[in-house]
Amino acid sequence: MLRCENFLWGELHFSDSRMAAAKSFNSMGIGGLVLALYPRLYAAHELAEDRDEQGRSKLPPLVRISYGRFNRKGANLLDMSFGLYFYIGSEVPAEFLEMPFDVQNIHEVDINMLAFPVVAGVMSEQIRSIMFQLEENHTQYLQLCFVCQGVDADEAVFSMWMVEDGNAEIETYIFSNVEAVQ
């Protein structure tokens, strides 16, 4: 809970921001609250080629939330109740960047994009399909933020969510019960 903005204190966390976060926190449903407390991190660099029953791309594998579990040669998608972060590792291969972004290195990725780029290719379509699936499960708009490791300042905001929770077993229990209710 201490990684949520409404519980943060200090010079960098203004009372207006904390109050806005607290109001958002108090108005969330159960599913949104669970994602606010226990966001989901997907390994976007491990996309499956097969599809689910509805013909949509399967969600990539979940990763425990911790910087120690990040693959610097890959990309991760963080799903929270109020936004999506697409995190690109500093050593991601040029081939990976070219397929969904049509760029050759991490410094060419436009971190100010508001939507995932539409590039011809399977990987771009898969990632957009996965993001659409995640957005369908939320009651509010999910703002998309791009974070490139070692390139932009948003990495500091992203990093506050990368504190591994010692109660990971309880997290799994909560997820399974909330999904059963929905």
Backbone as JSON, one array per atom type, in Angstrom:
{
  "sequence": "MLRCENFLWGELHFSDSRMAAAKSFNSMGIGGLVLALYPRLYAAHELAEDRDEQGRSKLPPLVRISYGRFNRKGANLLDMSFGLYFYIGSEVPAEFLEMPFDVQNIHEVDINMLAFPVVAGVMSEQIRSIMFQLEENHTQYLQLCFVCQGVDADEAVFSMWMVEDGNAEIETYIFSNVEAVQ",
  "N": [[0.82, -1.19, 0.0], [2.05, 1.15, 0.53], [3.27, 2.03, -1.76], [1.37, 3.32, -3.23], [0.18, 6.44, -4.42], [-1.38, 8.09, -2.75], [-0.54, 7.51, -0.21], [2.05, 8.33, 0.02], [4.67, 10.4, 1.28], [6.51, 13.47, 1.7], [8.79, 15.84, 0.11], [8.42, 15.67, -2.68], [5.85, 14.84, -3.07], [2.94, 16.23, -3.28], [0.21, 17.64, -1.4], [-2.16, 18.05, -2.87], [-1.93, 16.2, -4.97], [-1.9, 13.84, -3.51], [-4.46, 13.95, -2.37], [-6.1, 13.84, -4.66], [-5.39, 11.3, -5.57], [-6.29, 9.82, -3.37], [-9.07, 10.25, -3.5], [-9.61, 8.99, -5.93], [-8.82, 6.42, -5.25], [-10.68, 5.8, -3.25], [-13.01, 5.67, -4.74], [-12.86, 3.46, -6.31], [-13.8, 0.24, -7.62], [-13.89, -3.18, -6.44], [-12.21, -4.82, -8.08], [-10.59, -2.85, -9.33], [-9.35, -1.76, -7.09], [-7.84, -3.93, -6.17], [-6.03, -4.15, -8.31], [-4.78, -1.68, -8.0], [-3.45, -2.02, -5.61], [-2.03, -4.38, -6.05], [-0.5, -4.4, -8.72], [-0.29, -5.81, -12.07], [2.31, -7.35, -13.81], [3.43, -7.93, -16.99], [5.38, -9.95, -19.16], [6.21, -8.62, -21.94], [7.93, -9.24, -23.96], [7.8, -11.9, -24.34], [5.83, -13.08, -26.14], [3.11, -15.13, -27.05], [2.41, -17.16, -29.88], [0.03, -18.45, -30.37], [-3.61, -18.33, -30.12], [-6.47, -17.33, -28.07], [-9.78, -18.67, -27.2], [-11.55, -16.81, -28.34], [-10.14, -15.86, -30.46], [-8.24, -13.94, -29.9], [-5.0, -12.54, -29.09], [-2.99, -14.35, -26.79], [-2.44, -13.54, -23.37], [0.75, -12.41, -22.27], [3.24, -14.09, -20.15], [2.95, -13.63, -16.58], [5.0, -11.64, -14.41], [6.76, -11.51, -11.37], [6.6, -8.59, -9.42], [9.35, -6.75, -9.39], [12.46, -5.11, -9.64], [14.64, -6.75, -9.82], [13.77, -8.95, -11.23], [13.48, -8.18, -13.79], [14.05, -8.28, -17.3], [16.61, -6.98, -18.96], [16.91, -7.08, -21.63], [14.44, -7.09, -22.74], [10.88, -6.29, -22.8], [8.31, -4.94, -20.73], [4.96, -4.91, -19.53], [3.06, -3.03, -17.45], [0.18, -3.32, -15.65], [-2.15, -1.39, -14.13], [-4.74, -0.06, -12.0], [-5.31, 2.42, -12.99], [-3.77, 2.99, -15.19], [-1.48, 2.05, -17.87], [1.81, 0.95, -18.15], [4.39, 0.78, -20.46], [7.31, -0.7, -20.44], [10.58, -0.52, -21.55], [13.5, -2.32, -21.8], [16.99, -1.48, -21.33], [18.82, -2.89, -22.92], [17.48, -3.95, -25.06], [17.07, -5.76, -28.07], [17.65, -4.51, -31.42], [16.02, -5.67, -33.34], [13.7, -6.32, -31.93], [12.73, -3.76, -31.28], [12.24, -2.73, -33.79], [10.08, -4.16, -34.85], [7.56, -3.55, -33.33], [7.76, -0.74, -33.06], [9.09, 0.45, -35.19], [11.69, 1.54, -35.12], [15.28, 1.82, -34.6], [16.9, 1.97, -32.27], [16.73, 2.34, -28.67], [16.67, 5.03, -27.95], [15.3, 6.28, -29.95], [12.64, 5.8, -29.58], [9.53, 7.26, -29.17], [8.63, 8.59, -26.3], [6.51, 10.1, -25.58], [4.22, 9.32, -26.83], [0.71, 8.73, -27.08], [-0.7, 6.52, -27.64], [-0.27, 3.09, -28.58], [1.94, 2.51, -31.28], [0.79, 1.98, -34.64], [1.99, -0.36, -36.55], [2.83, -2.22, -39.37], [2.76, -5.65, -38.98], [3.15, -8.69, -37.07], [3.9, -8.65, -34.3], [3.34, -6.0, -33.44], [0.56, -5.95, -33.78], [-0.16, -7.97, -31.97], [0.65, -6.9, -29.46], [-0.94, -4.58, -29.32], [-3.44, -5.84, -29.31], [-3.32, -7.21, -26.86], [-3.17, -5.05, -25.09], [-5.67, -3.93, -25.57], [-7.31, -5.98, -24.59], [-6.66, -5.84, -21.87], [-7.6, -3.26, -21.28], [-10.33, -3.65, -21.64], [-11.07, -4.9, -19.31], [-11.25, -2.96, -17.41], [-12.96, -0.26, -15.76], [-12.5, 2.35, -16.27], [-10.72, 4.78, -18.31], [-7.5, 3.85, -19.42], [-4.5, 5.32, -19.12], [-1.72, 5.34, -21.26], [1.69, 4.97, -20.78], [4.99, 5.29, -21.86], [8.07, 3.92, -20.97], [11.48, 4.09, -21.02], [14.29, 2.34, -20.15], [16.81, 3.94, -18.38], [16.66, 6.21, -19.98], [14.55, 8.14, -19.77], [12.81, 10.39, -17.46], [10.48, 9.34, -16.38], [11.02, 6.85, -15.47], [11.62, 6.9, -12.78], [9.11, 7.28, -11.57], [7.87, 4.96, -12.42], [9.51, 3.12, -11.12], [8.73, 3.19, -8.44], [6.69, 1.4, -8.26], [7.92, -1.0, -8.4], [8.51, -2.48, -6.12], [8.88, -5.38, -4.52], [6.32, -7.34, -3.19], [6.07, -8.83, -0.07], [4.01, -10.55, 0.47], [3.25, -12.37, -1.58], [1.9, -14.78, -1.97], [-0.58, -14.34, -0.83], [-1.46, -12.36, -2.54], [-1.95, -13.83, -4.91], [-4.05, -15.39, -4.02], [-5.99, -13.4, -3.57], [-6.31, -12.38, -6.21], [-7.39, -14.63, -7.54], [-9.83, -14.97, -6.21], [-11.14, -12.48, -6.64], [-11.35, -12.46, -9.43], [-13.06, -14.6, -9.72], [-15.39, -13.56, -8.65], [-16.01, -11.52, -10.44]],
  "CA": [[0.0, 0.0, 0.0], [2.89, 2.34, 0.64], [3.69, 2.5, -3.07], [0.28, 4.11, -3.79], [0.49, 7.86, -4.29], [-2.08, 8.75, -1.65], [0.13, 7.21, 1.05], [3.43, 8.8, -0.04], [4.93, 11.67, 1.94], [7.8, 14.06, 1.38], [8.83, 17.04, -0.73], [8.0, 15.41, -4.05], [4.47, 14.37, -3.09], [2.13, 17.35, -2.82], [-1.07, 17.24, -0.81], [-3.18, 18.0, -3.91], [-1.78, 14.92, -5.67], [-2.32, 12.79, -2.59], [-5.92, 14.01, -2.23], [-6.69, 13.33, -5.91], [-5.18, 9.85, -5.55], [-7.16, 9.25, -2.33], [-10.44, 10.23, -4.02], [-9.65, 7.93, -6.93], [-8.7, 5.18, -4.49], [-11.94, 5.56, -2.54], [-14.12, 5.45, -5.67], [-12.6, 2.26, -7.09], [-14.46, -1.01, -7.3], [-13.0, -4.19, -5.86], [-11.19, -5.2, -9.06], [-9.65, -1.72, -9.47], [-8.59, -1.65, -5.85], [-6.86, -5.01, -6.16], [-4.96, -3.79, -9.24], [-4.04, -0.54, -7.44], [-2.56, -2.53, -4.57], [-1.21, -5.44, -6.61], [-0.51, -4.31, -10.19], [0.18, -7.0, -12.79], [3.43, -7.09, -14.72], [3.49, -8.94, -18.04], [6.62, -9.99, -19.97], [5.76, -8.34, -23.31], [8.9, -9.79, -24.92], [7.53, -13.35, -24.43], [4.5, -13.2, -26.72], [2.75, -16.44, -27.61], [1.86, -17.05, -31.23], [-1.32, -19.0, -30.45], [-4.7, -17.44, -29.74], [-7.46, -17.91, -27.17], [-11.01, -19.14, -27.83], [-12.16, -15.72, -29.11], [-9.23, -15.46, -31.53], [-7.37, -12.85, -29.46], [-3.66, -12.92, -28.64], [-2.93, -14.75, -25.39], [-1.67, -12.65, -22.52], [2.09, -12.93, -21.97], [3.36, -14.57, -18.77], [3.1, -12.65, -15.5], [6.3, -11.57, -13.77], [6.68, -10.92, -10.03], [6.98, -7.18, -9.5], [10.63, -6.47, -8.77], [13.49, -4.79, -10.63], [15.53, -7.89, -9.93], [13.2, -9.94, -12.15], [13.36, -7.58, -15.12], [14.98, -8.67, -18.34], [17.06, -5.75, -19.62], [16.85, -7.3, -23.09], [13.04, -7.3, -23.09], [9.92, -5.24, -22.5], [7.29, -5.35, -19.78], [3.73, -4.13, -19.52], [2.53, -2.95, -16.09], [-1.26, -3.04, -15.66], [-2.65, -0.88, -12.86], [-6.15, 0.31, -12.1], [-5.46, 3.73, -13.6], [-2.9, 3.19, -16.34], [-0.58, 1.02, -18.37], [3.18, 1.37, -18.43], [5.13, -0.12, -21.34], [8.7, -0.5, -20.04], [11.52, -1.1, -22.52], [14.81, -2.5, -21.2], [18.08, -0.73, -21.98], [19.58, -3.72, -23.85], [16.56, -4.62, -25.95], [17.65, -5.85, -29.41], [17.08, -3.65, -32.46], [14.96, -6.41, -34.02], [12.49, -6.19, -31.14], [12.25, -2.38, -31.4], [11.8, -2.47, -35.16], [8.77, -4.79, -35.13], [6.38, -2.78, -32.9], [7.95, 0.71, -33.05], [9.72, 0.9, -36.43], [12.9, 2.29, -34.79], [16.45, 0.96, -34.49], [17.43, 1.9, -30.91], [15.83, 2.77, -27.6], [16.61, 6.49, -27.9], [14.4, 6.75, -30.99], [11.25, 5.56, -29.19], [8.85, 8.47, -28.72], [8.02, 8.28, -25.01], [5.35, 10.97, -25.41], [3.08, 8.77, -27.57], [-0.47, 8.49, -26.26], [-1.23, 5.2, -28.02], [0.76, 2.21, -29.15], [1.98, 2.77, -32.72], [0.25, 0.99, -35.57], [3.04, -0.74, -37.48], [2.5, -3.5, -40.01], [3.52, -6.76, -38.42], [2.47, -9.53, -36.1], [4.17, -8.23, -32.93], [2.59, -4.78, -33.17], [-0.85, -6.33, -33.65], [-0.3, -8.74, -30.73], [0.76, -6.01, -28.3], [-2.15, -3.76, -29.3], [-4.53, -6.73, -28.91], [-3.17, -7.46, -25.42], [-3.55, -3.81, -24.4], [-7.12, -3.81, -25.7], [-7.89, -6.94, -23.65], [-6.49, -5.3, -20.52], [-8.49, -2.11, -21.15], [-11.7, -4.16, -21.53], [-11.31, -5.34, -17.93], [-11.26, -1.79, -16.53], [-14.13, 0.59, -15.89], [-12.09, 3.7, -16.64], [-9.69, 4.88, -19.33], [-6.15, 3.57, -18.97], [-3.49, 6.13, -19.79], [-0.54, 4.57, -21.63], [2.96, 5.67, -20.63], [6.15, 4.54, -22.3], [9.23, 4.15, -20.13], [12.69, 3.47, -21.56], [15.27, 2.21, -19.06], [17.99, 4.78, -18.48], [16.49, 7.26, -20.98], [13.66, 9.23, -19.39], [12.54, 10.62, -16.05], [9.34, 8.54, -15.92], [11.5, 5.62, -14.87], [11.54, 7.07, -11.33], [7.71, 7.03, -11.2], [7.66, 3.54, -12.65], [10.28, 2.33, -10.15], [8.07, 3.08, -7.14], [5.82, 0.23, -8.32], [8.75, -2.2, -8.5], [8.86, -2.99, -4.8], [8.26, -6.7, -4.42], [5.49, -7.53, -2.02], [6.4, -10.05, 0.66], [2.82, -11.38, 0.59], [2.89, -12.77, -2.94], [0.94, -15.87, -1.95], [-1.88, -13.72, -0.56], [-1.83, -11.68, -3.78], [-2.52, -14.83, -5.8], [-5.34, -15.74, -3.44], [-6.9, -12.28, -3.84], [-6.61, -12.34, -7.64], [-8.27, -15.73, -7.94], [-11.17, -14.74, -5.67], [-11.75, -11.32, -7.3], [-11.71, -12.87, -10.79], [-14.21, -15.49, -9.63], [-16.55, -12.72, -8.39], [-16.31, -10.74, -11.64]],
  "C": [[0.86, 1.25, 0.0], [3.41, 2.82, -0.7], [2.6, 3.3, -3.77], [0.5, 5.59, -3.47], [-0.2, 8.53, -3.1], [-1.46, 8.45, -0.28], [1.58, 7.71, 1.09], [3.55, 10.18, 0.61], [6.27, 12.21, 1.46], [7.66, 15.25, 0.45], [8.22, 16.83, -2.11], [6.54, 15.02, -4.17], [3.57, 15.43, -2.45], [0.78, 16.87, -2.31], [-2.18, 17.18, -1.85], [-3.13, 16.66, -4.66], [-2.24, 13.77, -4.78], [-3.84, 12.77, -2.42], [-6.62, 13.48, -3.48], [-6.55, 11.81, -5.97], [-6.09, 9.19, -4.52], [-8.61, 9.2, -2.81], [-10.61, 9.14, -5.07], [-9.65, 6.57, -6.25], [-10.02, 4.81, -3.83], [-13.11, 5.25, -3.47], [-13.94, 4.2, -6.52], [-13.48, 1.1, -6.66], [-13.44, -2.0, -6.76], [-11.87, -4.57, -6.82], [-10.14, -4.11, -9.26], [-8.77, -1.55, -8.26], [-7.51, -2.72, -5.77], [-5.71, -4.67, -7.11], [-4.16, -2.58, -8.76], [-3.04, -1.01, -6.39], [-1.57, -3.56, -5.09], [-1.24, -5.36, -8.14], [0.07, -5.57, -10.82], [1.25, -6.58, -13.78], [3.54, -8.25, -15.7], [4.81, -8.82, -18.8], [6.21, -9.85, -21.44], [6.73, -8.88, -24.36], [8.71, -11.3, -25.1], [6.11, -13.58, -24.95], [4.29, -14.59, -27.3], [2.13, -16.25, -28.98], [0.43, -17.57, -31.32], [-2.34, -18.03, -29.87], [-5.64, -18.13, -28.78], [-8.72, -18.29, -27.93], [-11.69, -18.09, -28.7], [-11.28, -15.23, -30.25], [-8.31, -14.31, -31.17], [-6.0, -13.4, -29.06], [-3.71, -13.3, -27.16], [-2.06, -13.76, -24.62], [-0.29, -13.25, -22.27], [2.18, -13.37, -20.51], [3.5, -13.42, -17.78], [4.48, -12.77, -14.88], [6.09, -10.98, -12.38], [7.24, -9.51, -10.11], [8.24, -6.92, -8.68], [11.63, -6.11, -9.87], [14.44, -5.96, -10.85], [15.05, -8.95, -10.91], [13.05, -9.4, -13.56], [14.43, -8.14, -16.05], [15.36, -7.4, -19.09], [17.01, -5.86, -21.14], [15.41, -7.49, -23.55], [12.19, -6.09, -22.76], [8.85, -5.81, -21.57], [6.11, -4.39, -19.84], [3.15, -4.19, -18.1], [1.08, -2.49, -16.16], [-1.68, -2.63, -14.26], [-4.1, -0.47, -13.04], [-6.35, 1.63, -12.84], [-4.55, 3.97, -14.8], [-2.11, 1.95, -16.71], [0.78, 1.64, -18.6], [3.81, 0.33, -19.35], [6.6, 0.2, -21.12], [9.62, -1.24, -20.99], [12.9, -1.14, -21.87], [15.92, -1.82, -22.0], [18.86, -1.55, -23.0], [18.69, -4.48, -24.82], [17.14, -4.63, -27.37], [16.91, -4.95, -30.42], [15.93, -4.35, -33.19], [13.63, -6.3, -33.27], [11.89, -4.79, -31.29], [11.67, -2.1, -32.78], [10.4, -3.01, -35.42], [7.59, -3.96, -34.61], [6.51, -1.26, -33.03], [8.52, 1.29, -34.33], [10.89, 1.85, -36.16], [14.05, 1.31, -34.59], [17.06, 0.89, -33.08], [16.48, 2.56, -29.92], [15.67, 4.29, -27.53], [15.67, 7.07, -28.96], [12.93, 6.53, -30.65], [10.67, 6.86, -28.64], [8.09, 8.15, -27.43], [6.78, 9.13, -24.74], [4.13, 10.49, -26.19], [1.93, 8.52, -26.6], [-1.11, 7.14, -26.55], [-0.09, 4.38, -28.6], [0.76, 2.39, -30.66], [1.41, 1.62, -33.55], [1.31, 0.76, -36.64], [2.65, -2.08, -38.07], [3.38, -4.6, -39.43], [2.76, -7.46, -37.31], [2.67, -9.02, -34.67], [3.39, -6.98, -32.55], [1.12, -5.09, -32.95], [-1.08, -7.09, -32.35], [-0.29, -7.83, -29.51], [-0.47, -5.12, -28.2], [-3.37, -4.6, -28.87], [-4.5, -6.99, -27.41], [-3.59, -6.22, -24.63], [-5.06, -3.61, -24.45], [-7.82, -4.77, -24.72], [-7.8, -6.42, -22.22], [-7.43, -4.12, -20.28], [-9.95, -2.55, -21.01], [-12.06, -4.53, -20.1], [-11.39, -4.19, -16.94], [-12.51, -0.96, -16.78], [-13.77, 2.02, -16.31], [-10.98, 3.64, -17.69], [-8.32, 4.61, -18.72], [-5.16, 4.41, -19.77], [-2.27, 5.26, -20.04], [0.7, 5.45, -21.51], [4.08, 4.75, -21.09], [7.33, 4.92, -21.43], [10.4, 3.38, -20.73], [13.76, 3.49, -20.47], [16.49, 3.08, -19.34], [17.86, 5.95, -19.44], [15.66, 8.42, -20.46], [13.37, 9.27, -17.9], [11.37, 9.81, -15.51], [9.77, 7.22, -15.3], [11.44, 5.7, -13.34], [10.12, 6.81, -10.83], [7.41, 5.54, -11.33], [8.33, 2.7, -11.56], [9.6, 2.22, -8.8], [7.1, 1.9, -7.1], [6.61, -1.07, -8.31], [9.27, -2.67, -7.16], [8.13, -4.31, -4.64], [7.52, -6.83, -3.1], [5.85, -8.86, -1.36], [5.22, -11.01, 0.79], [2.35, -11.88, -0.77], [1.87, -13.9, -2.96], [-0.46, -15.33, -1.69], [-2.38, -13.01, -1.81], [-2.5, -12.65, -4.74], [-3.9, -15.24, -5.32], [-6.37, -14.65, -3.74], [-7.29, -12.25, -5.3], [-7.6, -13.44, -8.03], [-9.68, -15.51, -7.42], [-11.87, -13.55, -6.32], [-12.17, -11.7, -8.72], [-12.91, -13.79, -10.76], [-15.48, -14.69, -9.4], [-16.98, -11.98, -9.64], [-16.79, -11.66, -12.69]]
}
